[in-house]
Tab-separated table of C-alpha atoms in Angstrom:
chain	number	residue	atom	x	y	z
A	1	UNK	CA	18.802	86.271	-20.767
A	2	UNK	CA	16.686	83.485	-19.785
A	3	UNK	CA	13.510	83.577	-19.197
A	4	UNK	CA	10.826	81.791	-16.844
A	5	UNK	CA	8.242	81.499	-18.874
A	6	UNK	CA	10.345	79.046	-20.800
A	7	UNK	CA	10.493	76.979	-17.952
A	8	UNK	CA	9.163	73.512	-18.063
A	9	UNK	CA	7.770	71.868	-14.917
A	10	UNK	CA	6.842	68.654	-15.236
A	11	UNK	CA	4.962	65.685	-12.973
A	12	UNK	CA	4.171	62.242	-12.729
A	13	UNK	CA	3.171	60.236	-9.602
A	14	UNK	CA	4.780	56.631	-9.392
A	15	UNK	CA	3.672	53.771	-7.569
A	16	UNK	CA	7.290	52.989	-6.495
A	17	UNK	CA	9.294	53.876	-3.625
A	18	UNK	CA	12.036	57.270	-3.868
A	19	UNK	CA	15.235	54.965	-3.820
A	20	UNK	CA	13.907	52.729	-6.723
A	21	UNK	CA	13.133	56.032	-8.768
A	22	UNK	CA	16.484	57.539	-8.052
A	23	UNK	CA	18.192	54.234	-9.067
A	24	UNK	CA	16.159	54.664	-12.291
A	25	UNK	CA	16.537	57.972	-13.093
A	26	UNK	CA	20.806	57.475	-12.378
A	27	UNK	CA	21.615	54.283	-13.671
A	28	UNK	CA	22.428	53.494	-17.137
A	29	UNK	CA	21.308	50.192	-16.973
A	30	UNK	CA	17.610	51.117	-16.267
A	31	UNK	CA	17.796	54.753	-18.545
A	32	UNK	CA	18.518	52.935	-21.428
A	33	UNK	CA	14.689	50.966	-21.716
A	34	UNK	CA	12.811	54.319	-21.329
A	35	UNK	CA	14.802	57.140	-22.361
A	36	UNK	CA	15.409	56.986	-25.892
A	37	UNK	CA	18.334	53.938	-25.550
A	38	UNK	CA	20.305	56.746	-23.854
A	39	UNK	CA	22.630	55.619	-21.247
A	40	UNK	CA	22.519	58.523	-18.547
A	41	UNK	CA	25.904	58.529	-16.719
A	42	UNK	CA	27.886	60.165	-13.809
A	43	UNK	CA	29.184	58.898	-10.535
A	44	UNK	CA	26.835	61.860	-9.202
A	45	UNK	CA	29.244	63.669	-7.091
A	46	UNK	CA	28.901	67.271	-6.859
A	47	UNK	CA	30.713	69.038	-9.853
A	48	UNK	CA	31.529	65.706	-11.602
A	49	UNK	CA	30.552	65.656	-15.501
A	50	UNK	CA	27.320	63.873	-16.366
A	51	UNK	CA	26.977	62.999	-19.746
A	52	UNK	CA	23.510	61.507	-21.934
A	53	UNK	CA	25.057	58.549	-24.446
A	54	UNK	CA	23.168	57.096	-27.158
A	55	UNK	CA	24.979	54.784	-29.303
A	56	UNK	CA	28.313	55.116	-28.074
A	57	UNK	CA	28.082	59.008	-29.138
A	58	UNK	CA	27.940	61.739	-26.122
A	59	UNK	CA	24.427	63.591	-27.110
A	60	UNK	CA	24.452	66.129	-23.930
A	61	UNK	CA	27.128	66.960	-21.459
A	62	UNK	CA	26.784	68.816	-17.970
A	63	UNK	CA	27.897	68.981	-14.719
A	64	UNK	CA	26.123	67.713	-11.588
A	65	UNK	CA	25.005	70.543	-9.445
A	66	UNK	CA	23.083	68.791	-6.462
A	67	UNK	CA	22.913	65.418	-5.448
A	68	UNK	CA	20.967	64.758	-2.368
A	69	UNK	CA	19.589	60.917	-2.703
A	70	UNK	CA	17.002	60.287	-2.647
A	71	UNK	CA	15.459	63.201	-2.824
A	72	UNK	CA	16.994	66.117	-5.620
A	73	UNK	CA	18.808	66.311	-8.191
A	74	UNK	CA	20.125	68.961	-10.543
A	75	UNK	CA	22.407	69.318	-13.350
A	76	UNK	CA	23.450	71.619	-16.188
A	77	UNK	CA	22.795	70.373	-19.575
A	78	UNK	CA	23.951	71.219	-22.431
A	79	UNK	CA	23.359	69.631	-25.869
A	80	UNK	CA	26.704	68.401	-27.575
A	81	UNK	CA	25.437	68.539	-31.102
A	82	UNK	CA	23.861	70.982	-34.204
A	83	UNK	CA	22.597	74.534	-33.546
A	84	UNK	CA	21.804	74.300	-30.096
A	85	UNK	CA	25.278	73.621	-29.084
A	86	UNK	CA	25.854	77.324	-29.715
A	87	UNK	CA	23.766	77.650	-26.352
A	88	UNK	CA	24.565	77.673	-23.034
A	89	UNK	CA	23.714	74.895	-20.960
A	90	UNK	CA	20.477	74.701	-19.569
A	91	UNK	CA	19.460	73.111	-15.802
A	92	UNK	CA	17.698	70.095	-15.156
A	93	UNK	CA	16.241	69.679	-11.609
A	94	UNK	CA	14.373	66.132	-10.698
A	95	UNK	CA	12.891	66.297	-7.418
A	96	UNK	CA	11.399	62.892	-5.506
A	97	UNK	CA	8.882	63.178	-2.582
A	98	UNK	CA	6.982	60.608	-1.052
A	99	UNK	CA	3.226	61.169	-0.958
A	100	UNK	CA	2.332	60.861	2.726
A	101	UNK	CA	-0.344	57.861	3.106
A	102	UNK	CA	0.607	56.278	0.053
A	103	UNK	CA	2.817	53.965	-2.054
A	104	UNK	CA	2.979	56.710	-4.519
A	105	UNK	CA	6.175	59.085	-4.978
A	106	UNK	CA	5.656	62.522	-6.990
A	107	UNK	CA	8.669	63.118	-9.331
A	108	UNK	CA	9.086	66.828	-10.390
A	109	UNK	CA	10.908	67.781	-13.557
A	110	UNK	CA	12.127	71.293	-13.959
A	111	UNK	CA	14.114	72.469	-17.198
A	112	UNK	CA	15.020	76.119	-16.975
A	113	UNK	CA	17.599	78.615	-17.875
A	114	UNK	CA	16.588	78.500	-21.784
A	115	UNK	CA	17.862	81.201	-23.484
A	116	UNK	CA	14.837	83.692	-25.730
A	117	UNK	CA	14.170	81.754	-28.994
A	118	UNK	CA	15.839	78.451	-27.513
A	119	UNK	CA	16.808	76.440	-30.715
A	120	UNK	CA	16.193	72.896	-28.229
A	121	UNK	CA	13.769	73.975	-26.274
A	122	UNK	CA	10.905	72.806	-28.645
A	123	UNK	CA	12.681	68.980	-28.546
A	124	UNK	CA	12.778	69.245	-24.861
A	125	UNK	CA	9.019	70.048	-24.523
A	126	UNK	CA	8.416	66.587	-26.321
A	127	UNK	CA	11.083	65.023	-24.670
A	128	UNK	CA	10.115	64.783	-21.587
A	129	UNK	CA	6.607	63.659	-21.603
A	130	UNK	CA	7.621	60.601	-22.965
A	131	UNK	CA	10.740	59.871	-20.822
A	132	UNK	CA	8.137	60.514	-17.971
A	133	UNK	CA	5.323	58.444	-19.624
A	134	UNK	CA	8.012	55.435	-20.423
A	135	UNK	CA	9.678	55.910	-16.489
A	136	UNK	CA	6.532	55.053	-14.919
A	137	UNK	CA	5.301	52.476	-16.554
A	138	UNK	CA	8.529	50.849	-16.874
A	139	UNK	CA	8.265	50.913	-12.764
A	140	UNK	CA	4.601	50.135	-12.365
A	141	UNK	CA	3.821	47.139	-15.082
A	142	UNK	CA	7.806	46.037	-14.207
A	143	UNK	CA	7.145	45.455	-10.557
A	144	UNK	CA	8.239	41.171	-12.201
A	145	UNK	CA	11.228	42.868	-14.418
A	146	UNK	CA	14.540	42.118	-13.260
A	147	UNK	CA	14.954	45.442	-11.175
A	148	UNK	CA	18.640	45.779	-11.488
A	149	UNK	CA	20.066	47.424	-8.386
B	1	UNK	CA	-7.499	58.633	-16.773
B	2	UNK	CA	-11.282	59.085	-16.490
B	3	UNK	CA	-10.388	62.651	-14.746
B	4	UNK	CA	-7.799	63.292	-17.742
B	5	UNK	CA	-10.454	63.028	-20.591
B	6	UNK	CA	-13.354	64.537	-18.623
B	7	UNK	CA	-10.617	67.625	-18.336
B	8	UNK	CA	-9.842	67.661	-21.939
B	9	UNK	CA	-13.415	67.179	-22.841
B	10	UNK	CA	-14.180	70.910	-22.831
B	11	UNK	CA	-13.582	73.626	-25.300
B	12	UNK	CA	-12.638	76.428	-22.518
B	13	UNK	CA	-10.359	73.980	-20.914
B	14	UNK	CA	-8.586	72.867	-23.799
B	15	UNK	CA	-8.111	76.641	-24.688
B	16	UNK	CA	-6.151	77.351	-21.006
B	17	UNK	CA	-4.188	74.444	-21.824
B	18	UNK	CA	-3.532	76.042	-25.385
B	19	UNK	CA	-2.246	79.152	-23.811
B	20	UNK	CA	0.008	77.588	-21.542
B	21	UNK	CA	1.059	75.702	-23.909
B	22	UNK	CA	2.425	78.773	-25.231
B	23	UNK	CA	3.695	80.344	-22.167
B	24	UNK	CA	4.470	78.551	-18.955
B	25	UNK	CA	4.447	79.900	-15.515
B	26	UNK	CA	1.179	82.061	-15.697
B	27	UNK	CA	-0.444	83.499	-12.582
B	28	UNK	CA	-4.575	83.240	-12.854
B	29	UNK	CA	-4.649	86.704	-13.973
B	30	UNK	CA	-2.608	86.170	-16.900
B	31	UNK	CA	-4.818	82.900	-17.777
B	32	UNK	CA	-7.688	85.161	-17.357
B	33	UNK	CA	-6.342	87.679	-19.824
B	34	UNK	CA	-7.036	86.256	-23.258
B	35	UNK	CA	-10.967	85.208	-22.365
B	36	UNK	CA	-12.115	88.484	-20.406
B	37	UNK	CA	-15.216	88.574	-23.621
B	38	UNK	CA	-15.803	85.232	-22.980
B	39	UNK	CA	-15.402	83.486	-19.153
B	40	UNK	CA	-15.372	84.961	-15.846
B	41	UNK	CA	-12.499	84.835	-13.398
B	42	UNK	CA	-14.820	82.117	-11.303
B	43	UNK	CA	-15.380	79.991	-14.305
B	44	UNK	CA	-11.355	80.266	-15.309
B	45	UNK	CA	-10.658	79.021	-11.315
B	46	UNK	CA	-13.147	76.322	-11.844
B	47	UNK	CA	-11.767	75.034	-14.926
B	48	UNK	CA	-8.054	75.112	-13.294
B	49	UNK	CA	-8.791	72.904	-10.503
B	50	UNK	CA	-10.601	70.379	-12.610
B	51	UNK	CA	-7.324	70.633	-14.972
B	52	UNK	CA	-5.256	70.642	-11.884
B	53	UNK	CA	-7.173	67.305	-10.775
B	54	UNK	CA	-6.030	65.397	-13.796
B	55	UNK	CA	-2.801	66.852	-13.266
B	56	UNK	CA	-2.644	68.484	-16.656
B	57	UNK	CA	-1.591	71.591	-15.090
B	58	UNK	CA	1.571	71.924	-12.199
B	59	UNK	CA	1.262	74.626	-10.017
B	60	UNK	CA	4.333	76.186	-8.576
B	61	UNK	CA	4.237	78.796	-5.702
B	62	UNK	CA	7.127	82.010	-6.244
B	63	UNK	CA	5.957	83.198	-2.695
B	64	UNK	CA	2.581	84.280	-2.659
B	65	UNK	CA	2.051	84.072	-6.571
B	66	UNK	CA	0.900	81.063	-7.780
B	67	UNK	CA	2.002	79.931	-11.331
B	68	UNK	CA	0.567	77.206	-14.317
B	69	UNK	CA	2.831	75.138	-16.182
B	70	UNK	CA	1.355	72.752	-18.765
B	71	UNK	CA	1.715	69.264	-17.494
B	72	UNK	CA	1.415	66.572	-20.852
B	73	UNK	CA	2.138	63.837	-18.913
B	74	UNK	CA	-0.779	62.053	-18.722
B	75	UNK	CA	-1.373	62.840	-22.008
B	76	UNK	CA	1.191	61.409	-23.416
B	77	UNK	CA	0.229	58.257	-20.835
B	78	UNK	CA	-2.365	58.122	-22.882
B	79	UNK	CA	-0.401	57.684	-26.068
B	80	UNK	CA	1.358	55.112	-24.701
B	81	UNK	CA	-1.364	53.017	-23.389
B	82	UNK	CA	-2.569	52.626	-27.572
B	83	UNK	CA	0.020	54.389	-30.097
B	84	UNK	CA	3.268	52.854	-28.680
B	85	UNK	CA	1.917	49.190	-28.273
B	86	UNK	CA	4.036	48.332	-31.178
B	87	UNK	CA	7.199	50.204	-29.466
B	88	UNK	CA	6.824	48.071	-26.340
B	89	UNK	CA	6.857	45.427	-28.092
B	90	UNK	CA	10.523	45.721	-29.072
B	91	UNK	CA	11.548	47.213	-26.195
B	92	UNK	CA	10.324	43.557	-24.637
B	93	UNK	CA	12.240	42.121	-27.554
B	94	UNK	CA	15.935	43.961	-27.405
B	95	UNK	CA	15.278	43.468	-23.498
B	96	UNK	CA	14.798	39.446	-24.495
B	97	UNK	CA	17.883	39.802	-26.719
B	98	UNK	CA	19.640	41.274	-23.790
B	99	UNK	CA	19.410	38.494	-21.530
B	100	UNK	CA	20.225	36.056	-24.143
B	101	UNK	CA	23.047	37.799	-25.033
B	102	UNK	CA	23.946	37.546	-21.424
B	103	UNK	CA	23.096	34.412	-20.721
B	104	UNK	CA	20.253	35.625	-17.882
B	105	UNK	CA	16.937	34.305	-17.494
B	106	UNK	CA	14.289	36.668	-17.017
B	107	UNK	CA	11.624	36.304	-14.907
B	108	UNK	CA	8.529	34.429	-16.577
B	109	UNK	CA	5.836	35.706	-14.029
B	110	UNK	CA	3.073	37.912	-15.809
B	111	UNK	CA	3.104	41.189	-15.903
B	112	UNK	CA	0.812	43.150	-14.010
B	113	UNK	CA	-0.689	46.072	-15.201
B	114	UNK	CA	-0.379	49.624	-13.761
B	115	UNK	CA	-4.233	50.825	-12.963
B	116	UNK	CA	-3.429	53.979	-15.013
């Protein structure tokens, strides 16, 4: 059974505009300086496979569940490899809204569906943070970076 | 950032964040539970919104219950900003590598620096 107070919900505000952050959070190109080297992937269709890659090995496969750019996303995810492949996949919802009046979007991670005594849970909960951390300063301070769209 | 470390900069606060830590998606009755002996339920609100301000703390509405997750990101902003100088540093340098590999120039401008 999962349970909600396993949830994670996690926010950052960006100084960037909703399509740049989808682009980021989609593209392999721009995944691979902030997440971990991991190249996120999918042609982001409904029910297509989406699948994290980090050195040419598939790390966590799942299936895209919404895709409304650029405003929310959702897909399962499930970890390919050790003892938390025994679980069953997890969801991962990103949600993008403008904040009225400013230049400033607020991007809202939610991880749910853990199962009790989640054996990936505990990575996840560091996880995140950092991709979030690395995401927006890679779009603030790279406002001069080659933004490749 | 000034409103992150004036929220952490409290004993009481850092203990709310402690037990959310543990257990996401509390209503303000559940926060309240574990420091009855020692904080009323106005003092708990207080320290919320001043948590909520530095967005440690996301609050999600399930109707008319309103829940706390821990938020870290800030704190691990914070991290960034002087643990993971050395880190950027080779990001800058496989992203260098990259464009010589390619045989793109990147842009020489300065970098300008995020105000948080």
């Amino acid at each position: 059974m999962a349970q909600a107070d396993q949830d994670f919900v996690y926010v950052t505000y960006i100084k960037t505009t909703p399509e740049k952050l989808w682009e980021a959070l989609t593209s392999p190109a721009f995944t691979r300086q902030y997440w971990f080297g991991i190249d996120v992937t999918s042609d982001w269709k409904v029910g297509s496979p989406m699948t994290y890659i980090s050195g040419g090995e598939t790390k966590v496969d799942g299936k895209v569940l919404i895709a409304d750019r650029p405003k929310l996303l959702s897909y399962t995810f499930h970890e390919t490899n050790g003892d938390a492949s025994a679980e069953p996949p997890t969801r991962v919802t990103l949600e993008i809204e403008p904040e009225a009046g400013t230049e400033t979007v607020r991007l809202t991670v939610t991880h749910t569906d853990f199962v009790a005594n989640s054996k990936h849970r505990p990575s996840i909960s560091q996880g995140w943070p950092a991709v979030l951390s690395g995401l927006k300063s890679l779009l603030e301070t790279g406002k001069t970076l080659q933004f490749e769209m | 950032m000034d409103a992150v470390f004036k929220a952490l900069a409290d004993e009481s606060r850092r203990s709310i964040l402690d037990h959310l830590y543990n257990q996401g998606g509390l209503t303000l009755g559940d926060i309240c539970e574990p420091f009855v002996e020692s904080m009323s339920r106005q003092a708990v609100m207080k320290h919320l919104k001043i948590l909520e301000e530095a967005q440690l703390i996301t609050i999600v509405w399930s109707g008319r219950e309103k829940h706390h997750y821990l938020n870290p990101v800030p704190i691990h902003a914070i991290q960034d900003r002087w643990i993971r100088k050395f880190e950027k540093q080779r990001m800058d340098a496989l992203s260098a590598l990259k464009h010589a590999l390619e045989g793109t120039t990147p842009k020489t401008k300065g970098k300008k620096h995020g105000s948080s």
